[in-house]
Short mmCIF file of C-alpha atoms in Angstrom, two decimals:
data_model
loop_
_atom_site.label_atom_id
_atom_site.label_comp_id
_atom_site.label_asym_id
_atom_site.label_seq_id
_atom_site.Cartn_x
_atom_site.Cartn_y
_atom_site.Cartn_z
CA MET A 416 0.00 0.00 0.00
CA GLU A 417 1.40 3.38 -1.01
CA SER A 418 0.62 5.01 2.33
CA GLU A 419 3.17 2.64 3.88
CA LYS A 420 5.87 3.80 1.50
CA PHE A 421 8.81 3.93 3.87
CA SER A 422 9.85 1.51 6.57
CA ASN A 423 9.51 2.43 10.21
CA LEU A 424 13.06 1.11 10.42
CA SER A 425 14.85 4.41 10.62
CA ASN A 426 17.64 5.66 12.78
CA PRO A 427 17.65 4.98 15.74
CA GLU A 428 15.64 1.74 15.34
CA VAL A 429 18.10 0.17 12.89
CA LEU A 430 21.10 1.02 15.01
CA LEU A 431 19.47 -0.29 18.17
CA GLY A 432 18.59 -3.51 16.37
CA LEU A 433 22.13 -3.95 15.15
CA LYS A 434 23.62 -3.12 18.52
CA SER A 435 21.44 -5.64 20.31
CA GLN A 436 22.38 -8.41 17.86
CA HIS A 437 25.99 -7.82 17.03
CA SER A 438 27.68 -5.51 19.50
CA SER A 439 28.70 -5.91 23.12
CA SER A 440 28.17 -2.19 23.67
CA LYS A 441 25.55 -1.41 26.30
CA MET A 442 22.92 1.16 25.43
CA SER A 443 20.60 2.82 27.91
CA GLU A 444 16.94 1.95 27.71
CA SER A 445 15.82 5.44 28.64
CA SER A 446 14.02 7.32 25.89
CA GLU A 447 16.42 10.24 26.12
CA GLU A 448 19.58 8.15 25.74
CA ALA A 449 18.00 6.06 22.99
CA GLN A 450 18.29 9.01 20.64
CA ILE A 451 21.38 7.97 18.72
CA LYS A 452 23.97 10.62 18.02
CA PRO A 453 26.28 10.56 15.00
CA GLN A 454 29.38 8.74 16.19
CA TYR A 455 31.98 7.57 13.73
CA LEU A 456 31.69 9.06 10.31
CA ASP A 457 35.26 7.99 9.50
CA LYS A 458 34.92 4.27 10.05
CA GLN A 459 37.81 2.35 8.54
CA TRP A 460 38.61 -1.19 7.47
CA GLN A 461 41.77 -3.03 6.48
CA TRP A 462 42.20 -5.66 3.76
CA ALA A 463 44.25 -8.75 4.64
CA TYR A 464 45.22 -11.96 2.84
CA PRO A 465 45.98 -14.54 5.53
CA THR A 466 47.90 -17.74 4.94
CA VAL A 467 45.71 -20.69 5.89
CA GLU A 468 47.22 -24.07 6.74
CA GLY A 469 45.96 -27.36 5.30
CA ILE A 470 44.65 -28.24 1.86
CA PRO A 471 42.13 -25.62 0.72
CA PRO A 472 38.86 -26.47 -1.01
CA SER A 473 38.94 -26.56 -4.78
CA PRO A 474 38.14 -23.23 -6.45
CA ARG A 475 34.38 -22.62 -6.54
CA GLY A 476 31.52 -20.17 -6.51
CA GLY A 477 27.90 -20.45 -5.50
CA HIS A 478 28.78 -22.44 -2.37
CA THR A 479 27.60 -21.73 1.18
CA ALA A 480 29.63 -20.91 4.28
CA THR A 481 28.01 -21.35 7.70
CA LEU A 482 29.71 -20.38 10.94
CA VAL A 483 29.22 -22.92 13.73
CA GLY A 484 31.16 -21.84 16.79
CA ALA A 485 34.73 -21.46 15.56
CA SER A 486 34.18 -23.66 12.48
CA LEU A 487 33.25 -22.31 9.06
CA VAL A 488 31.43 -25.06 7.17
CA ILE A 489 31.77 -24.84 3.37
CA PHE A 490 29.39 -26.87 1.21
CA GLY A 491 28.99 -27.31 -2.54
CA GLY A 492 29.44 -24.80 -5.33
CA HIS A 493 30.70 -25.30 -8.86
CA TYR A 494 33.49 -24.33 -11.24
CA TYR A 495 34.22 -24.51 -14.95
CA ALA A 496 36.68 -27.25 -15.95
CA GLY A 497 37.01 -26.39 -19.63
CA LYS A 498 35.17 -27.28 -22.81
CA LYS A 499 35.62 -31.02 -22.41
CA GLU A 500 34.30 -31.38 -18.86
CA GLY A 501 32.17 -28.25 -18.66
CA PHE A 502 30.86 -27.23 -15.26
CA VAL A 503 31.70 -29.42 -12.28
CA TYR A 504 29.13 -29.43 -9.48
CA LEU A 505 30.32 -30.10 -5.93
CA ASN A 506 28.82 -31.60 -2.78
CA ASP A 507 31.85 -31.80 -0.53
CA THR A 508 31.82 -30.55 3.06
CA ILE A 509 35.01 -28.78 4.14
CA VAL A 510 35.69 -26.93 7.37
CA LEU A 511 37.89 -23.97 8.19
CA ASP A 512 38.91 -23.96 11.85
CA VAL A 513 38.98 -20.24 12.55
CA ASN A 514 40.96 -20.58 15.78
CA ASP A 515 43.67 -22.80 14.29
CA ASN A 516 43.55 -21.10 10.88
CA ARG A 517 43.49 -24.49 9.16
CA TRP A 518 41.39 -26.29 6.55
CA TYR A 519 40.33 -29.86 7.22
CA ARG A 520 38.04 -32.45 5.68
CA PRO A 521 35.89 -34.16 8.27
CA ARG A 522 34.59 -37.69 7.91
CA ILE A 523 31.02 -37.37 6.65
CA ASN A 524 28.15 -39.60 7.76
CA GLY A 525 24.75 -39.94 6.16
CA THR A 526 23.91 -39.00 2.58
CA PRO A 527 24.95 -35.48 1.60
CA PRO A 528 22.83 -33.34 -0.72
CA ALA A 529 23.32 -33.86 -4.45
CA PRO A 530 26.06 -31.67 -6.02
CA ARG A 531 24.78 -28.12 -6.50
CA TYR A 532 25.41 -24.40 -6.38
CA GLY A 533 23.22 -21.38 -5.70
CA HIS A 534 21.68 -23.02 -2.63
CA THR A 535 21.33 -21.41 0.80
CA SER A 536 22.14 -22.46 4.35
CA VAL A 537 21.28 -21.12 7.80
CA LEU A 538 22.33 -22.18 11.28
CA ALA A 539 19.16 -23.16 13.14
CA GLY A 540 19.96 -24.20 16.68
CA SER A 541 22.52 -26.98 16.35
CA ARG A 542 21.83 -27.77 12.69
CA VAL A 543 22.96 -26.33 9.37
CA VAL A 544 19.79 -26.24 7.24
CA LEU A 545 20.26 -26.25 3.47
CA PHE A 546 17.66 -25.54 0.78
CA GLY A 547 17.49 -25.44 -3.02
CA GLY A 548 20.17 -24.80 -5.60
CA ARG A 549 20.96 -25.99 -9.10
CA GLY A 550 22.84 -29.09 -10.21
CA ALA A 551 23.86 -30.96 -13.35
CA ASN A 552 21.48 -31.16 -16.31
CA SER A 553 19.70 -27.98 -15.17
CA ALA A 554 18.18 -29.71 -12.14
CA HIS A 555 16.63 -27.14 -9.80
CA PHE A 556 16.27 -28.49 -6.29
CA ARG A 557 13.49 -27.93 -3.75
CA ASP A 558 14.82 -30.41 -1.22
CA LEU A 559 15.75 -29.77 2.38
CA HIS A 560 18.80 -31.11 4.21
CA ALA A 561 20.30 -30.68 7.67
CA LEU A 562 23.86 -31.20 8.85
CA ASP A 563 24.72 -32.04 12.44
CA PRO A 564 28.08 -30.21 12.74
CA VAL A 565 29.12 -32.24 15.81
CA THR A 566 28.81 -35.72 14.28
CA MET A 567 29.08 -34.39 10.72
CA THR A 568 25.97 -36.33 9.72
CA TRP A 569 23.68 -35.24 6.88
CA TYR A 570 19.93 -35.77 7.22
CA GLN A 571 17.29 -35.54 4.50
CA GLY A 572 14.34 -33.29 5.34
CA PRO A 573 10.71 -33.92 4.38
CA GLU A 574 9.97 -33.50 0.68
CA GLY A 575 6.98 -32.15 -1.20
CA GLY A 576 4.10 -30.55 0.63
CA ASN A 577 4.06 -26.78 0.33
CA ALA A 578 7.80 -26.45 -0.27
CA PRO A 579 8.83 -23.73 -2.75
CA GLY A 580 9.48 -24.72 -6.34
CA GLY A 581 13.05 -25.58 -7.24
CA ARG A 582 15.29 -22.52 -7.58
CA LEU A 583 18.76 -21.07 -7.15
CA ASP A 584 20.18 -17.73 -6.02
CA HIS A 585 17.31 -17.07 -3.62
CA SER A 586 17.84 -15.76 -0.09
CA ALA A 587 17.27 -17.55 3.22
CA ASN A 588 17.10 -15.89 6.63
CA LEU A 589 16.39 -17.28 10.06
CA VAL A 590 14.10 -15.23 12.32
CA GLY A 591 13.30 -17.04 15.54
CA SER A 592 12.43 -20.63 14.60
CA LYS A 593 11.36 -19.76 11.05
CA MET A 594 13.37 -19.76 7.84
CA PHE A 595 12.25 -17.18 5.26
CA ILE A 596 12.94 -17.94 1.58
CA PHE A 597 12.59 -15.09 -0.91
CA GLY A 598 13.02 -14.86 -4.67
CA GLY A 599 15.39 -16.87 -6.87
CA TRP A 600 15.28 -18.25 -10.40
CA ASN A 601 14.61 -21.60 -12.06
CA GLN A 602 15.95 -20.77 -15.54
CA ASP A 603 12.45 -19.88 -16.74
CA ILE A 604 10.91 -17.86 -13.93
CA PHE A 605 12.25 -15.10 -11.69
CA TYR A 606 10.51 -15.26 -8.33
CA ASN A 607 9.47 -12.67 -5.78
CA ASP A 608 7.42 -15.04 -3.64
CA LEU A 609 7.92 -15.54 0.09
CA HIS A 610 7.96 -18.98 1.69
CA VAL A 611 8.35 -19.72 5.40
CA LEU A 612 9.55 -22.95 6.97
CA ASP A 613 8.53 -23.38 10.60
CA LEU A 614 11.47 -25.44 11.85
CA ALA A 615 9.63 -26.44 15.02
CA LEU A 616 6.79 -27.97 13.01
CA MET A 617 8.79 -28.70 9.83
CA ALA A 618 5.94 -27.17 7.85
CA TRP A 619 6.08 -24.82 4.85
CA THR A 620 3.67 -21.93 4.32
CA GLN A 621 3.40 -19.21 1.67
CA PRO A 622 1.98 -16.21 3.52
CA GLU A 623 0.44 -13.20 1.85
CA THR A 624 2.34 -9.94 2.19
CA SER A 625 1.39 -6.30 1.71
CA GLY A 626 3.23 -3.11 0.90
CA PRO A 627 5.67 -2.36 -1.96
CA SER A 628 7.24 -5.80 -2.39
CA PRO A 629 10.53 -6.21 -4.26
CA SER A 630 10.38 -7.07 -7.95
CA PRO A 631 11.22 -10.67 -8.95
CA ARG A 632 14.96 -11.27 -8.70
CA MET A 633 17.87 -13.63 -8.21
CA GLY A 634 21.32 -13.09 -6.74
CA HIS A 635 20.14 -10.49 -4.24
CA VAL A 636 21.48 -10.20 -0.69
CA SER A 637 19.75 -10.06 2.67
CA VAL A 638 20.43 -9.53 6.38
CA VAL A 639 18.28 -9.73 9.51
CA VAL A 640 17.86 -6.69 11.76
CA GLY A 641 15.75 -7.59 14.78
CA THR A 642 12.65 -9.18 13.27
CA ASN A 643 13.13 -7.41 9.92
CA ILE A 644 14.74 -8.76 6.77
CA VAL A 645 16.59 -6.24 4.59
CA ILE A 646 16.80 -7.16 0.86
CA GLN A 647 19.15 -5.41 -1.58
CA GLY A 648 20.07 -5.68 -5.28
CA GLY A 649 19.91 -8.68 -7.58
CA PHE A 650 19.08 -9.37 -11.23
CA TYR A 651 15.75 -9.55 -13.07
CA PHE A 652 15.22 -9.97 -16.82
CA ASP A 653 11.68 -9.23 -17.95
CA PRO A 654 11.27 -10.76 -21.45
CA LYS A 655 7.89 -9.06 -21.98
CA LYS A 656 9.40 -5.67 -21.29
CA HIS A 657 12.17 -6.44 -23.74
CA GLU A 658 9.70 -7.50 -26.42
CA ASP A 659 7.39 -4.53 -25.92
CA GLY A 660 9.95 -1.87 -25.18
CA GLY A 661 11.99 -2.02 -28.34
CA LEU A 662 15.20 -1.48 -26.40
CA ARG A 663 18.56 -2.71 -27.59
CA MET A 664 19.91 -5.69 -25.69
CA GLY A 665 22.67 -3.64 -24.06
CA SER A 666 20.25 -1.08 -22.69
CA MET A 667 17.86 -3.80 -21.60
CA LEU A 668 20.49 -5.77 -19.70
CA LYS A 669 21.68 -2.61 -17.95
CA GLU A 670 18.19 -2.20 -16.50
CA CYS A 671 18.21 -5.81 -15.27
CA TYR A 672 20.80 -5.13 -12.58
CA LEU A 673 19.19 -3.89 -9.38
CA ASN A 674 20.32 -1.83 -6.39
CA ASP A 675 17.11 -1.08 -4.53
CA LEU A 676 16.59 -1.67 -0.82
CA ARG A 677 13.44 -3.17 0.75
CA VAL A 678 12.49 -4.28 4.24
CA LEU A 679 10.14 -7.07 5.32
CA ASP A 680 8.65 -6.89 8.80
CA THR A 681 8.36 -10.60 9.57
CA GLU A 682 5.80 -9.99 12.30
CA THR A 683 3.32 -8.02 10.18
CA LEU A 684 4.50 -9.36 6.78
CA VAL A 685 4.54 -5.83 5.38
CA TRP A 686 7.13 -4.80 2.81
CA SER A 687 8.41 -1.23 2.85
CA ARG A 688 11.22 0.96 1.58
CA LEU A 689 14.11 2.14 3.72
CA ARG A 690 14.80 5.86 3.75
CA VAL A 691 18.52 6.33 3.10
CA SER A 692 20.78 8.94 1.50
CA GLY A 693 24.13 8.91 -0.26
CA THR A 694 25.19 6.91 -3.30
CA PRO A 695 23.96 3.30 -3.09
CA PRO A 696 25.95 0.28 -4.29
CA TYR A 697 26.15 -0.07 -8.06
CA PRO A 698 23.44 -2.33 -9.50
CA CYS A 699 24.72 -5.92 -9.38
CA TYR A 700 23.99 -9.47 -8.32
CA GLY A 701 25.98 -12.23 -6.62
CA HIS A 702 27.39 -9.83 -4.03
CA THR A 703 27.32 -10.18 -0.23
CA MET A 704 25.93 -8.04 2.58
CA ASP A 705 26.92 -8.31 6.23
CA ILE A 706 26.52 -6.52 9.52
CA SER A 707 29.72 -5.11 10.99
CA GLY A 708 29.06 -3.52 14.36
CA SER A 709 26.35 -0.98 13.60
CA ASP A 710 27.11 -0.74 9.87
CA ILE A 711 25.88 -2.81 6.96
CA ILE A 712 28.64 -3.50 4.42
CA VAL A 713 28.28 -4.69 0.83
CA PHE A 714 31.08 -6.32 -1.13
CA GLY A 715 31.53 -7.57 -4.69
CA GLY A 716 28.93 -8.61 -7.20
CA TYR A 717 28.63 -9.05 -10.95
CA GLY A 718 28.25 -5.61 -12.45
CA ALA A 719 30.05 -2.77 -14.19
CA PHE A 720 33.01 -2.58 -11.80
CA GLN A 721 36.59 -1.49 -12.25
CA LYS A 722 39.32 -3.22 -10.28
CA GLY A 723 39.78 -1.61 -6.88
CA THR A 724 42.93 0.28 -5.91
CA GLU A 725 44.46 1.44 -2.64
CA THR A 726 42.31 4.57 -2.80
CA LYS A 727 39.09 3.58 -4.58
CA CYS A 728 36.80 0.56 -4.68
CA ASP A 729 33.30 0.84 -6.13
CA TYR A 730 32.30 -2.64 -4.95
CA PHE A 731 32.94 -2.09 -1.23
CA VAL A 732 30.18 0.08 0.23
CA ASP A 733 28.86 0.61 3.74
CA LEU A 734 25.54 1.83 5.06
CA ASN A 735 26.26 3.98 8.10
CA THR A 736 23.24 3.46 10.33
CA ASP A 737 24.09 6.47 12.48
CA THR A 738 23.29 8.71 9.53
CA MET A 739 21.42 6.19 7.32
CA THR A 740 23.84 7.10 4.54
CA TRP A 741 25.58 4.97 1.91
CA ASN A 742 29.34 5.60 1.65
CA ARG A 743 32.18 4.10 -0.34
CA GLY A 744 34.22 2.02 2.10
CA ASN A 745 37.16 3.77 3.76
CA TYR A 746 40.02 1.27 3.96
CA ILE A 747 43.72 0.53 4.14
CA GLY A 748 45.40 -1.91 1.74
CA THR A 749 44.36 -3.15 -1.67
CA PRO A 750 41.03 -4.91 -2.15
CA PRO A 751 40.77 -8.05 -4.28
CA PRO A 752 39.46 -7.71 -7.83
CA PRO A 753 35.65 -7.72 -8.11
CA ARG A 754 34.11 -11.15 -7.62
CA HIS A 755 30.67 -12.69 -7.37
CA GLY A 756 29.25 -15.93 -6.03
CA HIS A 757 31.57 -15.75 -3.03
CA THR A 758 30.61 -15.99 0.64
CA SER A 759 31.32 -13.52 3.41
CA THR A 760 31.02 -14.29 7.11
CA PRO A 761 31.22 -11.82 10.03
CA ILE A 762 33.51 -13.09 12.80
CA GLY A 763 33.97 -10.47 15.51
CA PRO A 764 35.53 -7.37 13.93
CA HIS A 765 36.39 -9.38 10.80
CA VAL A 766 34.46 -10.34 7.69
CA LEU A 767 35.92 -13.47 6.09
CA ILE A 768 35.46 -13.80 2.31
CA PHE A 769 35.96 -17.13 0.59
CA GLY A 770 35.92 -18.19 -3.06
CA GLY A 771 33.64 -16.87 -5.78
CA TRP A 772 34.33 -16.01 -9.39
CA GLU A 773 36.59 -13.27 -10.65
CA SER A 774 34.86 -12.90 -14.01
CA THR A 775 34.80 -16.57 -15.10
CA LYS A 776 37.71 -17.75 -12.93
CA ALA A 777 36.72 -19.67 -9.80
CA MET A 778 38.69 -18.76 -6.67
CA ASN A 779 39.55 -20.56 -3.42
CA ASP A 780 41.39 -17.85 -1.51
CA VAL A 781 40.55 -16.33 1.85
CA VAL A 782 40.31 -12.54 2.11
CA VAL A 783 39.61 -10.70 5.34
CA ILE A 784 38.17 -7.26 5.96
CA ARG A 785 38.91 -6.07 9.48
CA GLU A 786 37.35 -3.07 11.11
CA ILE A 787 40.18 -1.01 12.59
CA SER A 788 38.28 2.08 13.72
CA ASP A 789 36.71 2.36 17.15
CA ALA A 790 33.38 4.02 17.75
CA LYS A 791 33.76 7.19 19.72
CA ASP A 792 30.85 8.88 21.40
CA ALA A 793 30.09 12.32 20.09
CA LYS A 794 31.10 15.01 22.50
#
């Protein structure tokens, strides 16, 4: 509904939500002190390329990375092996021990999911829950799997019912005991539907939503702030618009890359826009978005990017929630070239990036962004 054009998530609500989830800072509950003052407009990060012991995973993109305690669990993905072999789809489970800075391959029990990429995973209690993705012969999965990270045992979830149709490059977010699936693509259809899996009941529903919902899309990113899901970017090709519009393919494809920002209130199921200023991330898909302290940072993506330098990087952007303003990231060091289909995982003041594609080249390196600025209260 147009009257509900902008989200109620504005500063200070966003900042308070981020602080309560991801910061050890204590904030007063009094109404006077809850008015957030601008604090650190010159936030800064540092790029690092750590040496990791052990045998790394094979290069890949479209995998998932799920943090369980001090273990980062990597599953699946795919890479291009040349004209003879084509794309190779993976279903290996590899773990990075963050404390020991070492890769290892655990002994796997049970039957792992079929090889795939473009799937999603969330940590729900003591289980890594995996949904969807795409495999060989254009198979689009709608199956559900769970990994016990202690015994390293894979379990098959219930099939059929009201589960979403098979898809890849959707988003999955855990809010309470419910997993929210939004969007994705199945080679024929771009989705903007919302599906909810109640993990306590193991039951799927497709609830109705209201408000200005996002357009259909794939390759978008999402984060949870309190009980709200923030969606950004992605890719959507509308063949009817192309047929009716008479646009040249180049112009049409340029319009397919998205950089809008929407918010879903998971309690009321109302979509809304988020009121922000500044220059947003360039339209792209296959990027990542993470919460770092009280900021939301966006990295990478497939779009019209130039390789970053020590002074400029168009594919590293942060949303300062003190001012609700997009800014190009302020950093030290040289960022990696633009990549998409990677994963990024917040670990304390760090965000750990693994894999992805640099153009068509699959990667298996580890890159770290570390926040090196400290928040200082405004005087």
